[in-house]
Amino acid sequence: IGADRFMNKIGVVLEEINNIKNTGLVRIGKDEWRADSETSISEGTQVKVMKLDGTHLVVKPIEEEE
């Protein structure tokens, strides 16, 4: 099945996603992944997985999809 099973899944940010500081951690179900995003995302924000980039998930805040 692989990491593709996380595509379009909803998760929560455990550590602020900030590409400048190279930080970001999300929980999808029981799994924790390093994460990247086009924008900084605060801890506690719900996110949707857009794609897998190497060992990082690329996520987007859910409120951006409205």
CSV table of N, CA and C in Angstrom, one decimal:
chain,number,residue,atom,x,y,z
A,1,ILE,N,0.8,-1.2,0.0
A,1,ILE,CA,0.0,0.0,0.0
A,1,ILE,C,0.9,1.2,0.0
A,2,GLY,N,1.9,1.3,0.8
A,2,GLY,CA,2.8,2.4,0.8
A,2,GLY,C,2.3,3.7,1.4
A,3,ALA,N,3.1,4.8,1.3
A,3,ALA,CA,2.7,6.1,1.8
A,3,ALA,C,1.5,6.7,1.0
A,4,ASP,N,1.2,6.2,-0.1
A,4,ASP,CA,0.1,6.8,-0.9
A,4,ASP,C,-1.2,6.7,-0.1
A,5,ARG,N,-1.3,5.8,0.9
A,5,ARG,CA,-2.5,5.7,1.6
A,5,ARG,C,-2.8,7.0,2.4
A,6,PHE,N,-1.9,7.9,2.5
A,6,PHE,CA,-2.1,9.2,3.3
A,6,PHE,C,-2.6,10.3,2.4
A,7,MET,N,-2.7,10.1,1.1
A,7,MET,CA,-3.2,11.1,0.2
A,7,MET,C,-4.6,11.5,0.6
A,8,ASN,N,-4.8,12.8,0.6
A,8,ASN,CA,-6.2,13.4,0.9
A,8,ASN,C,-6.6,13.1,2.4
A,9,LYS,N,-5.8,12.5,3.2
A,9,LYS,CA,-6.2,12.3,4.6
A,9,LYS,C,-6.1,13.6,5.4
A,10,ILE,N,-6.8,13.6,6.5
A,10,ILE,CA,-6.8,14.8,7.4
A,10,ILE,C,-6.0,14.4,8.6
A,11,GLY,N,-5.2,15.4,9.0
A,11,GLY,CA,-4.3,15.3,10.2
A,11,GLY,C,-4.3,16.5,11.0
A,12,VAL,N,-3.4,16.5,12.0
A,12,VAL,CA,-3.2,17.7,12.8
A,12,VAL,C,-1.7,18.0,13.0
A,13,VAL,N,-1.4,19.3,13.0
A,13,VAL,CA,0.0,19.7,13.2
A,13,VAL,C,0.4,19.6,14.6
A,14,LEU,N,1.5,18.9,14.8
A,14,LEU,CA,2.0,18.7,16.2
A,14,LEU,C,3.1,19.7,16.5
A,15,GLU,N,3.9,20.1,15.4
A,15,GLU,CA,4.9,21.1,15.6
A,15,GLU,C,4.8,22.0,14.4
A,16,GLU,N,4.8,23.3,14.7
A,16,GLU,CA,4.6,24.3,13.6
A,16,GLU,C,5.4,24.0,12.3
A,17,ILE,N,4.7,24.1,11.2
A,17,ILE,CA,5.3,23.9,9.9
A,17,ILE,C,5.8,25.2,9.4
A,18,ASN,N,7.2,25.2,9.3
A,18,ASN,CA,7.8,26.5,8.9
A,18,ASN,C,9.0,26.1,8.1
A,19,ASN,N,8.9,26.3,6.8
A,19,ASN,CA,10.0,25.9,5.8
A,19,ASN,C,11.3,26.6,6.1
A,20,ILE,N,11.2,27.9,6.5
A,20,ILE,CA,12.4,28.7,6.8
A,20,ILE,C,13.2,28.0,7.9
A,21,LYS,N,12.5,27.7,9.0
A,21,LYS,CA,13.1,27.0,10.2
A,21,LYS,C,13.3,25.5,10.0
A,22,ASN,N,12.8,25.0,8.9
A,22,ASN,CA,12.9,23.5,8.6
A,22,ASN,C,12.2,22.7,9.7
A,23,THR,N,11.0,23.2,10.2
A,23,THR,CA,10.3,22.5,11.2
A,23,THR,C,8.9,22.0,10.6
A,24,GLY,N,8.3,21.1,11.3
A,24,GLY,CA,7.0,20.6,10.9
A,24,GLY,C,6.8,19.2,11.1
A,25,LEU,N,5.8,18.9,11.9
A,25,LEU,CA,5.4,17.5,12.2
A,25,LEU,C,3.9,17.4,12.3
A,26,VAL,N,3.4,16.4,11.6
A,26,VAL,CA,1.9,16.2,11.6
A,26,VAL,C,1.6,14.7,12.1
A,27,ARG,N,0.4,14.5,12.6
A,27,ARG,CA,-0.1,13.2,12.9
A,27,ARG,C,-1.3,12.9,12.0
A,28,ILE,N,-1.1,11.8,11.3
A,28,ILE,CA,-2.2,11.3,10.4
A,28,ILE,C,-2.6,9.9,11.0
A,29,GLY,N,-3.7,9.8,11.6
A,29,GLY,CA,-4.1,8.6,12.3
A,29,GLY,C,-3.1,8.4,13.5
A,30,LYS,N,-2.5,7.2,13.5
A,30,LYS,CA,-1.5,6.9,14.5
A,30,LYS,C,-0.1,7.2,14.1
A,31,ASP,N,0.1,7.7,12.9
A,31,ASP,CA,1.5,7.9,12.3
A,31,ASP,C,1.9,9.4,12.4
A,32,GLU,N,3.1,9.6,12.7
A,32,GLU,CA,3.7,11.0,12.7
A,32,GLU,C,4.7,11.1,11.5
A,33,TRP,N,4.5,12.2,10.8
A,33,TRP,CA,5.4,12.5,9.7
A,33,TRP,C,5.9,13.9,9.7
A,34,ARG,N,7.1,14.1,9.2
A,34,ARG,CA,7.7,15.4,8.9
A,34,ARG,C,6.8,16.0,7.8
A,35,ALA,N,6.6,17.3,7.9
A,35,ALA,CA,5.7,17.9,6.9
A,35,ALA,C,6.2,19.2,6.4
A,36,ASP,N,5.8,19.6,5.2
A,36,ASP,CA,6.1,20.8,4.5
A,36,ASP,C,4.8,21.4,4.0
A,37,SER,N,4.8,22.7,3.8
A,37,SER,CA,3.7,23.4,3.3
A,37,SER,C,4.1,24.7,2.6
A,38,GLU,N,3.3,25.2,1.7
A,38,GLU,CA,3.6,26.5,1.0
A,38,GLU,C,3.6,27.7,2.0
A,39,THR,N,2.9,27.5,3.1
A,39,THR,CA,2.8,28.6,4.1
A,39,THR,C,3.1,28.0,5.5
A,40,SER,N,3.5,28.9,6.4
A,40,SER,CA,3.6,28.4,7.8
A,40,SER,C,2.3,28.0,8.4
A,41,ILE,N,2.2,26.9,9.2
A,41,ILE,CA,1.0,26.4,9.7
A,41,ILE,C,1.2,26.2,11.2
A,42,SER,N,0.4,26.8,12.1
A,42,SER,CA,0.5,26.7,13.5
A,42,SER,C,0.2,25.3,14.0
A,43,GLU,N,0.8,25.0,15.2
A,43,GLU,CA,0.5,23.8,15.9
A,43,GLU,C,-1.0,23.7,16.2
A,44,GLY,N,-1.6,22.5,16.1
A,44,GLY,CA,-3.0,22.3,16.4
A,44,GLY,C,-4.0,22.5,15.2
A,45,THR,N,-3.4,23.0,14.1
A,45,THR,CA,-4.2,23.2,12.9
A,45,THR,C,-4.5,21.9,12.2
A,46,GLN,N,-5.8,21.8,11.7
A,46,GLN,CA,-6.1,20.6,10.9
A,46,GLN,C,-5.6,20.8,9.5
A,47,VAL,N,-5.0,19.8,8.9
A,47,VAL,CA,-4.4,19.9,7.6
A,47,VAL,C,-4.9,18.7,6.7
A,48,LYS,N,-4.8,18.8,5.4
A,48,LYS,CA,-5.0,17.8,4.4
A,48,LYS,C,-3.8,17.5,3.7
A,49,VAL,N,-3.5,16.2,3.5
A,49,VAL,CA,-2.3,15.7,2.8
A,49,VAL,C,-2.5,15.9,1.3
A,50,MET,N,-1.6,16.7,0.6
A,50,MET,CA,-1.7,16.9,-0.8
A,50,MET,C,-0.8,16.0,-1.6
A,51,LYS,N,0.4,15.7,-1.1
A,51,LYS,CA,1.3,14.8,-1.8
A,51,LYS,C,2.4,14.4,-0.8
A,52,LEU,N,3.2,13.4,-1.3
A,52,LEU,CA,4.3,12.9,-0.6
A,52,LEU,C,5.6,13.4,-1.3
A,53,ASP,N,6.5,14.0,-0.6
A,53,ASP,CA,7.8,14.5,-1.2
A,53,ASP,C,8.9,13.9,-0.5
A,54,GLY,N,9.4,12.7,-1.0
A,54,GLY,CA,10.5,12.0,-0.3
A,54,GLY,C,10.0,11.4,1.0
A,55,THR,N,10.5,11.9,2.1
A,55,THR,CA,10.1,11.4,3.5
A,55,THR,C,9.2,12.4,4.2
A,56,HIS,N,8.8,13.5,3.4
A,56,HIS,CA,7.9,14.5,4.0
A,56,HIS,C,6.5,14.5,3.3
A,57,LEU,N,5.5,14.7,4.1
A,57,LEU,CA,4.2,15.0,3.5
A,57,LEU,C,4.0,16.5,3.2
A,58,VAL,N,3.4,16.8,2.1
A,58,VAL,CA,3.1,18.2,1.8
A,58,VAL,C,1.6,18.4,2.1
A,59,VAL,N,1.4,19.3,3.0
A,59,VAL,CA,0.0,19.5,3.5
A,59,VAL,C,-0.5,20.9,3.3
A,60,LYS,N,-1.8,21.1,3.5
A,60,LYS,CA,-2.4,22.4,3.3
A,60,LYS,C,-3.5,22.5,4.4
A,61,PRO,N,-3.6,23.7,5.0
A,61,PRO,CA,-4.6,23.9,6.1
A,61,PRO,C,-6.0,23.6,5.5
A,62,ILE,N,-6.9,23.0,6.2
A,62,ILE,CA,-8.2,22.7,5.7
A,62,ILE,C,-9.0,23.9,5.4
A,63,GLU,N,-8.8,25.0,6.1
A,63,GLU,CA,-9.6,26.2,5.9
A,63,GLU,C,-9.3,26.9,4.5
A,64,GLU,N,-8.2,26.6,3.9
A,64,GLU,CA,-7.8,27.1,2.6
A,64,GLU,C,-8.7,26.5,1.5
A,65,GLU,N,-9.3,25.4,1.8
A,65,GLU,CA,-10.1,24.7,0.7
A,65,GLU,C,-11.5,25.2,0.5
A,66,GLU,N,-11.9,26.1,1.4
A,66,GLU,CA,-13.3,26.5,1.3
A,66,GLU,C,-13.6,27.3,0.0
